[in-house]
Structures are given as C-alpha cells and as structure tokens.
Coordinates of C-alpha atoms and ligand atoms in Angstrom, one line a residue:
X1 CA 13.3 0.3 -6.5
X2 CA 12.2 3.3 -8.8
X3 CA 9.0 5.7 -7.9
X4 CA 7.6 7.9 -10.3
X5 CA 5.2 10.4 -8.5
X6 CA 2.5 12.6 -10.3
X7 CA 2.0 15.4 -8.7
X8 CA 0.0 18.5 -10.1
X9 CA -0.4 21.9 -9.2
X10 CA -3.8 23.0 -8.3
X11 CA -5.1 26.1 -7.0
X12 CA -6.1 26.4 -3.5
X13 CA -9.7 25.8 -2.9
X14 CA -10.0 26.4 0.7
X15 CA -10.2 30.3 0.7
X16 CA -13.2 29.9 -2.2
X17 CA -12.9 29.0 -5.5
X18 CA -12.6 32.1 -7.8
X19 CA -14.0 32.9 -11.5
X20 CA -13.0 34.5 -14.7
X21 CA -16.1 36.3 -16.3
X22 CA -16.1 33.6 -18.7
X23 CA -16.7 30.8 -16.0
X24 CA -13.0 29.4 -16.1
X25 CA -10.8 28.8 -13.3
X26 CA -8.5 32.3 -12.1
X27 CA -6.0 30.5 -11.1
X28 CA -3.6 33.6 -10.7
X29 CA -6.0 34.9 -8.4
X30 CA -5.6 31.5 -6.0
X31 CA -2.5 30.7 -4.3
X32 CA -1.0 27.4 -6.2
X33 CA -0.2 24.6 -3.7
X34 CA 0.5 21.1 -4.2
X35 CA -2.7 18.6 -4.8
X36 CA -3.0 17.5 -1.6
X37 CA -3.3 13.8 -2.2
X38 CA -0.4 14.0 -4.3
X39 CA 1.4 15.2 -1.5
X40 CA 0.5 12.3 0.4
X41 CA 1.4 9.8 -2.5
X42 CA 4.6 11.7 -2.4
X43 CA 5.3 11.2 1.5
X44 CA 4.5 7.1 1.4
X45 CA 7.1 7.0 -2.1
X46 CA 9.5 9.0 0.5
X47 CA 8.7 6.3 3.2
X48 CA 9.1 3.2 1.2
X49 CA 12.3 5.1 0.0
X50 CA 13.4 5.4 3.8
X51 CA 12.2 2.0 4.7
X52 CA 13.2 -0.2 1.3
X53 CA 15.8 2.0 -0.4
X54 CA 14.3 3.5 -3.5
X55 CA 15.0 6.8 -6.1
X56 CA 11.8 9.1 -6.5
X57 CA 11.3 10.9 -9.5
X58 CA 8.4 13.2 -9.5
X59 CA 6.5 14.4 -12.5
X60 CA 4.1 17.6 -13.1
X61 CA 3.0 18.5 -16.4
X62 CA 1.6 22.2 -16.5
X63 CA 2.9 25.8 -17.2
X64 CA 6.6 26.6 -16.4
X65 CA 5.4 27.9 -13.1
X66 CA 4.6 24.0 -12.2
X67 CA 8.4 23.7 -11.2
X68 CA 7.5 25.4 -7.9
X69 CA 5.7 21.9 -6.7
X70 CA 8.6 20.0 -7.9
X71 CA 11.0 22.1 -6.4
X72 CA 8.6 21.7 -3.4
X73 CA 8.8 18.0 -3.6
X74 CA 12.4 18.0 -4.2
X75 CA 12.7 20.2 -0.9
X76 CA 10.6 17.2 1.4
X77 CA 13.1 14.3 -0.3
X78 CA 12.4 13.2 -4.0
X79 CA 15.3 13.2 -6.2
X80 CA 14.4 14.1 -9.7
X81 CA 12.0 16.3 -10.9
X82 CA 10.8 16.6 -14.6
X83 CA 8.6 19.1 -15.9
X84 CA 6.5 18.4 -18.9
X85 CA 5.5 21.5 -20.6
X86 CA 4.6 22.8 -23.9
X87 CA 2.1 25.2 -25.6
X88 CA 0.8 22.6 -27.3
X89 CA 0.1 20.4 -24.7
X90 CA -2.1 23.5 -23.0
X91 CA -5.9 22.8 -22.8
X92 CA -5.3 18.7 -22.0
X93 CA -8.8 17.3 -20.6
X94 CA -7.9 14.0 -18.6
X95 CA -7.9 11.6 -21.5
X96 CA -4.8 14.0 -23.4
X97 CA -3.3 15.0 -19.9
X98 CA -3.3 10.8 -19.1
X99 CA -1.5 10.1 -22.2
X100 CA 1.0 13.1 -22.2
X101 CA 2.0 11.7 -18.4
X102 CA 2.4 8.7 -19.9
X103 CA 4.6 9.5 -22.3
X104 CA 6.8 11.3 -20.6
X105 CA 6.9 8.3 -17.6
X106 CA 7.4 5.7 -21.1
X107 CA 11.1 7.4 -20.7
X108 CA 11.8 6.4 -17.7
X109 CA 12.3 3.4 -15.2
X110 CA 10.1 2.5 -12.5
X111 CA 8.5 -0.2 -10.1
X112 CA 5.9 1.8 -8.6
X113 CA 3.8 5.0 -10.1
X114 CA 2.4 7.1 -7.4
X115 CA -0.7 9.3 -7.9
X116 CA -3.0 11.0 -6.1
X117 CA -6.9 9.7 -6.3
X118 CA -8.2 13.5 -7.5
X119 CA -7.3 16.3 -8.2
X120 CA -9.0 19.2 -6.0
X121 CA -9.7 20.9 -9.1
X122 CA -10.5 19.0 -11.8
X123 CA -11.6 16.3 -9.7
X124 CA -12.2 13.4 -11.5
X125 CA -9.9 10.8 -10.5
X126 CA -9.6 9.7 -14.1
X127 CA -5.7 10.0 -14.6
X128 CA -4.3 7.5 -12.5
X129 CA -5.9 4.7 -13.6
X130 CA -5.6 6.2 -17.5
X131 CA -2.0 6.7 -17.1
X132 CA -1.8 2.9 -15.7
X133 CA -4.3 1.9 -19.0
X134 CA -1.8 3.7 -21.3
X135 CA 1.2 1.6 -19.9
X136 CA -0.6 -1.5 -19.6
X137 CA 0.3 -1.7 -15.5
X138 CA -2.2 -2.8 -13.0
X139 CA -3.7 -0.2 -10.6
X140 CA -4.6 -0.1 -7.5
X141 CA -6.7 2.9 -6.5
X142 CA -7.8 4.3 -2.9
X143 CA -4.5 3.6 -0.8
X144 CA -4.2 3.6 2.4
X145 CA -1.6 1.4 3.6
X146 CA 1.4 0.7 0.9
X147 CA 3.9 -2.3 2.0
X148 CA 6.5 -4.2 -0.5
X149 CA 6.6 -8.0 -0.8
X150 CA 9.6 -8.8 -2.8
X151 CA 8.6 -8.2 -6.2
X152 CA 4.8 -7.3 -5.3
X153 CA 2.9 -4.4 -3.9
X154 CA 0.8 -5.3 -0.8
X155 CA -2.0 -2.3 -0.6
X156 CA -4.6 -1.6 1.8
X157 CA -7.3 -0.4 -0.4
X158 CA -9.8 1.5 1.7
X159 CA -13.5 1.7 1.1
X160 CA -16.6 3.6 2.8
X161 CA -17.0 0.8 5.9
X162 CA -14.0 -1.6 5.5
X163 CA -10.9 -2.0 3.5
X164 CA -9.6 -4.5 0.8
X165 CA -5.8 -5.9 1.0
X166 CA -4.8 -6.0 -2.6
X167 CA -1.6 -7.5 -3.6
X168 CA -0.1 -6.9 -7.1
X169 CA 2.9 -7.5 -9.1
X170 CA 5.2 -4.9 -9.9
X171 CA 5.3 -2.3 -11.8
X172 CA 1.8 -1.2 -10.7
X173 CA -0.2 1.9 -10.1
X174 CA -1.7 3.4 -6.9
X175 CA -4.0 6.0 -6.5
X176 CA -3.1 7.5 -2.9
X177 CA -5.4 9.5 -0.3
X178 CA -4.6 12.3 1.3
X179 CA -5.6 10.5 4.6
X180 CA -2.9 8.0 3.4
X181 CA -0.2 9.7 6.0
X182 CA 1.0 13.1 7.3
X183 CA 3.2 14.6 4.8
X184 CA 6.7 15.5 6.2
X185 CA 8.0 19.3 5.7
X186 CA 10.7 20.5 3.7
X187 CA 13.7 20.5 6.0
X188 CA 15.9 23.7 5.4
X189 CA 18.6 21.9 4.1
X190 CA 16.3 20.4 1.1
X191 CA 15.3 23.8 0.5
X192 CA 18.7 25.0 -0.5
X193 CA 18.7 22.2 -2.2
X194 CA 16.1 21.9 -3.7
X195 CA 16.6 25.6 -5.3
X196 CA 19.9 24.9 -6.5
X197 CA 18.6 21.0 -8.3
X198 CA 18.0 21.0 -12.0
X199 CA 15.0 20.5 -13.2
X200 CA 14.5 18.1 -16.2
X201 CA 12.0 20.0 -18.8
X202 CA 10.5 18.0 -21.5
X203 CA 8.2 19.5 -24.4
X204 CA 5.8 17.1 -26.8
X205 CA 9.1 15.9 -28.5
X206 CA 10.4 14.1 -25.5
X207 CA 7.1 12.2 -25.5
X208 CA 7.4 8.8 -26.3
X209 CA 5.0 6.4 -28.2
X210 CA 2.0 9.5 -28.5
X211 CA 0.2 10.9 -31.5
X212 CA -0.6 14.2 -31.6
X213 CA -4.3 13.6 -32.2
X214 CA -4.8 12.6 -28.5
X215 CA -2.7 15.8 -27.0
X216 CA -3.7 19.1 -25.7
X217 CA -7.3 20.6 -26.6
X218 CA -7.4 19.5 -29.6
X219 CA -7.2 16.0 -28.6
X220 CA -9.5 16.7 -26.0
X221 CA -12.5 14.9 -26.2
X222 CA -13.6 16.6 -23.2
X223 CA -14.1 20.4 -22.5
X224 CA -15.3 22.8 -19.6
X225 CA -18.1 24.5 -20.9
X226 CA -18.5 26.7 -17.9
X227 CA -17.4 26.0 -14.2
X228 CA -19.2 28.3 -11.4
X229 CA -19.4 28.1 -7.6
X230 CA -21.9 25.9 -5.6
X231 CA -25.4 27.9 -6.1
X232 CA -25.4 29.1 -2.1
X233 CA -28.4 28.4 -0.1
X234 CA -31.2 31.2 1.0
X235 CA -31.1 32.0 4.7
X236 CA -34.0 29.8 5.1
X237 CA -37.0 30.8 7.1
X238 CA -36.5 30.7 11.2
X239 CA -40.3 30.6 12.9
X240 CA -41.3 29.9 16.8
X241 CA -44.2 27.8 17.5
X242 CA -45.5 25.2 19.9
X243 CA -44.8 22.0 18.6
X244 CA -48.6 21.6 17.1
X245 CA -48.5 24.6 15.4
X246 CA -45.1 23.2 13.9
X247 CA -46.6 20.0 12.5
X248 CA -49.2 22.0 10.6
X249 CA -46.9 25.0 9.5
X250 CA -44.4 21.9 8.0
X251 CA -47.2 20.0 6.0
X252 CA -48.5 23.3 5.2
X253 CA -45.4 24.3 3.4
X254 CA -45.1 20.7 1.8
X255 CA -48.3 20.7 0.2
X256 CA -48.0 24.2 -0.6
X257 CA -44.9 23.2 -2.8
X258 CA -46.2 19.8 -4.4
X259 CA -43.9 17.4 -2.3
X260 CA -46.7 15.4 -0.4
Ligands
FAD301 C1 -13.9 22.4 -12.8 C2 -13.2 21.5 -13.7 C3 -13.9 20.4 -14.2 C4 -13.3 19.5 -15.1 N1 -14.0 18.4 -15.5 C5 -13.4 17.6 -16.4 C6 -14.1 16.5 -16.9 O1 -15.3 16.2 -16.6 N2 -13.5 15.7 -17.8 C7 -12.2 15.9 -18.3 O2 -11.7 15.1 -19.1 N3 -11.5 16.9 -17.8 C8 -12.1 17.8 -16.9 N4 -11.4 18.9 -16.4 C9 -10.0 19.0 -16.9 C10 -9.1 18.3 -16.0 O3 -9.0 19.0 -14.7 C11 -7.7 18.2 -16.6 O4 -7.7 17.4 -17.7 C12 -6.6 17.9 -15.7 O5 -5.4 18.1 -16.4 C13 -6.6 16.4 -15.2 O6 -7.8 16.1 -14.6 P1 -8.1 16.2 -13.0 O7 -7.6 17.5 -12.5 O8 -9.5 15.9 -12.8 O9 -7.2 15.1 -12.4 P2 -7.5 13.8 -11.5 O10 -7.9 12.7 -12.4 O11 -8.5 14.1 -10.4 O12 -6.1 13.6 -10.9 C14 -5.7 12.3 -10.3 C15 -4.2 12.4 -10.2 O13 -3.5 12.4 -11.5 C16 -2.3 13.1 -11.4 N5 -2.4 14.3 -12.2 C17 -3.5 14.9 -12.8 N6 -3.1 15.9 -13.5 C18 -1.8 16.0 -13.5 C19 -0.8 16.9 -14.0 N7 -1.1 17.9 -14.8 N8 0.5 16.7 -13.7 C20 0.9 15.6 -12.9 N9 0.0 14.8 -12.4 C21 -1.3 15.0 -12.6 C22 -2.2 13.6 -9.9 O14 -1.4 12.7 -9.2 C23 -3.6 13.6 -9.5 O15 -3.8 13.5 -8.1 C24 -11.9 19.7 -15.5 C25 -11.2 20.8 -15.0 C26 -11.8 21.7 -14.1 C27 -11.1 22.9 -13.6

C-alpha cells in the first residue's frame, strides 16, 4: 500500500499569535511546528504502515525551511519526503495551494492520501477535500478510526454527538483529527536518519497536469486582507449586592443598553 501524507508547517499558536504592522502573520517571530492534525494523520499512515505493510511519502509545500517538518516526519517513521517549493508558488490561498499539492501527488503512487482537517493557521479545512476534487478521489473527512478492508477504506467519521462508519474504495482521501491518536516521538535512531535522508525538492516544473493561472497569488482567488488577534474582552464590572438589588441592577443595565 502507498500513503501520501500532507503535512504543513504552521506557526505555533499556543504562545499567542503574533503580527506584522501590516496585519500578516510573523511567522519568524513564532516557533514553526508541525500542524498538529497533520501530525496525527501522519501517526495513523505510520500505524496502518506497522499493521498492513505500507511506504509513506509525506508532502509539504512551503519555503525551503518546510524541510524541517519532513525531516521531522521522516525522524517518527515515513520514508520519503518531497518538498514543493518555488517563488512562484509563494502567496497560494487554498484553491492555488490545493492544486499545487495536487500536482505534485499527480507524480506519484498512492492508495490512501492523508491530511489533516485544518490547518491551525489558515484554518479553513478547504485543502483536503480540494486536493481529493483535483484528483477525482473520494474523501472522507473528520477521521477518527482508519481500518483497511481489502481494497477499501473503513473510517470512523466522527461528528459532534455520534460518529458515521464510512467505507470507500481506494484510492480515497481522509481528513484526520488531531484527536485521531497520540503521535509517536522521533526515536533517536530516525533522527540520525532522518538528517542524513534526501529530501526530494520539486519547483512548479515538476507539477503535473496544472496551469499557471490557478498557482501562487496570482492564481489566488482569495487574499488576507488583514488578519489581527481576537479583540480581548474589558475586565467587566464585579459589584456585591443582595440578590434583589441584583435583579434590578441586571435589567437596569439591559434596558439601559437596548437589549430588552
Ligand atoms: C489568518 C489566515 C486566514 C486565511 N484565510 C483564508 C481564506 O479564507 N481562504 C483562503 O483561500 N485562504 C486563506 N488563507 C490562506 C491559507 O492559509 C493558505 O492558502 C494555505 O496554504 C492553506 O490553507 P489552510 O492553512 O487554511 O489549510 P487547511 O485547509 O486548513 O489545511 C487542511 C490540510 O491540508 C494540508 N495542507 C494545507 N496546506 C498545506 C501545505 N502548504 N503543504 C502541505 N499540506 C498542506 C494539511 O494536511 C492540512 O492539515 C488564510 C491564511 C491565514 C494565515
């Protein structure tokens, strides 16, 4: 079996998103880690690899630095990693990043495409599904549970109160969850490895089947006017009174502000 995994490298989030003066992303000022439920798309390709017998290829498309998460990914167990980077792919909303991923994956074999359902920066959850659009492959988004059945994937698709069993023929994409499973760490040995593993790059040439209408910014239909941080609440207003007091304060302020 062959597993292409997307994964992309996104800024950290968790120590606060910071800002360039004109509203982008500084992403040099944020440590670059690997999307998180990539990560986890990664560890169930890695399991059905350990359970089923499969090769993993993973795929990041991004500046040169992007190597780090393949390098990363190569480290916890995947075997090929192919960077797709090019100046001219720089600026990619979804719909351009979507069909330069598929482009590149048009070059390869698989069964199964991994992704992860969002991105923690972008996050729209729009590629996977594109990427599976652009091949003409079914998807199957919100994983939870990923089992093979001969030549069909068996997915447990997970919703807010319950959870679908989905079963599709392959090839197919799946959108994973971080909550899919606990990733596994790089084991020392797949470091060294890892460091010492070529890398395959590919630039817009190695894309196959794309024009260059639908690639980079200019084939963007999409583009971030301005991104800032959540508008933080006021402290709020902290009063003490007897519970008859508090009824009247609280209509009080509600009339006073037009809500009743
Ligand atoms: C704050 C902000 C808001 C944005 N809003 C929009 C918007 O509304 N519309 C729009 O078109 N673009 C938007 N973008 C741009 C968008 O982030 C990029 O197009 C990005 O390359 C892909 O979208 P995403 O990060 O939302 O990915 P998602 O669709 O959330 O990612 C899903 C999965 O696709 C795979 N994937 C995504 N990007 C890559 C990659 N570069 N390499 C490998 N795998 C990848 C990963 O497996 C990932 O988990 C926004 C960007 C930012 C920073």
């Amino acid at each position: 079996m062959k597993i292409v995994v997307c994964i992309k490298q996104v800024p950290d989030t968790k120590g606060g998103v910071k800002f360039n003066p004109d509203g982008t992303l500084d992403r040099g000022a944020m440590l670059a880690i690997m999307n998180p439920d990539d990560k986890a798309g990664l560890e169930a390709a890695l399991r059905l690899k350990d359970e089923y017998g499969a090769e993993v290829t993973v795929v990041t498309m991004g500046l040169p630095k992007a190597e780090e998460v393949l390098r990363e990914a190569l480290a916890m167990g995947a075997d090929k990693g192919i960077l797709v980077t090019d100046r001219v792919l720089g600026g990619a909303d979804t719909w351009a990043t979507s069909t330069t991923i598929a482009g590149a994956i048009r070059n390869l074999e698989y069964d199964l495409i991994i992704t992860g359902r969002q991105a923690i920066d972008g996050d729209t959850a729009q590629v996977g599904p594109q990427i599976s659009e652009h091949l003409d492959i079914p998807v199957i988004s919100y994983a939870q549970d990923i089992k093979i059945d001969g030549d069909s994937v068996i997915v447990q698709r997970q919703y807010e109160d319950r959870y679908h069993v989905v079963k599709a023929k392959m090839p197919c994409l799946i959108t994973a969850l971080s909550e899919l499973n606990e990733p596994r760490y790089m084991t020392p040995g797949g470091i060294f490895d890892a460091y010492a593993a070529e890398i395959t790059t590919w630039g817009r040439a190695d894309l196959k089947d794309v024009d260059d209408s639908n690639l980079g910014l200019k084939g963007s239909p999409t583009q971030i006017a301005k991104a800032s941080d959540k508008v933080r609440k006021g402290a709020g207003e902290k009063v003490t009174l007897d519970p008859e007091e508090s009824v009247a304060y609280i209509m009080g302020k509600l009339t006073e502000k037009h809500i009743i």
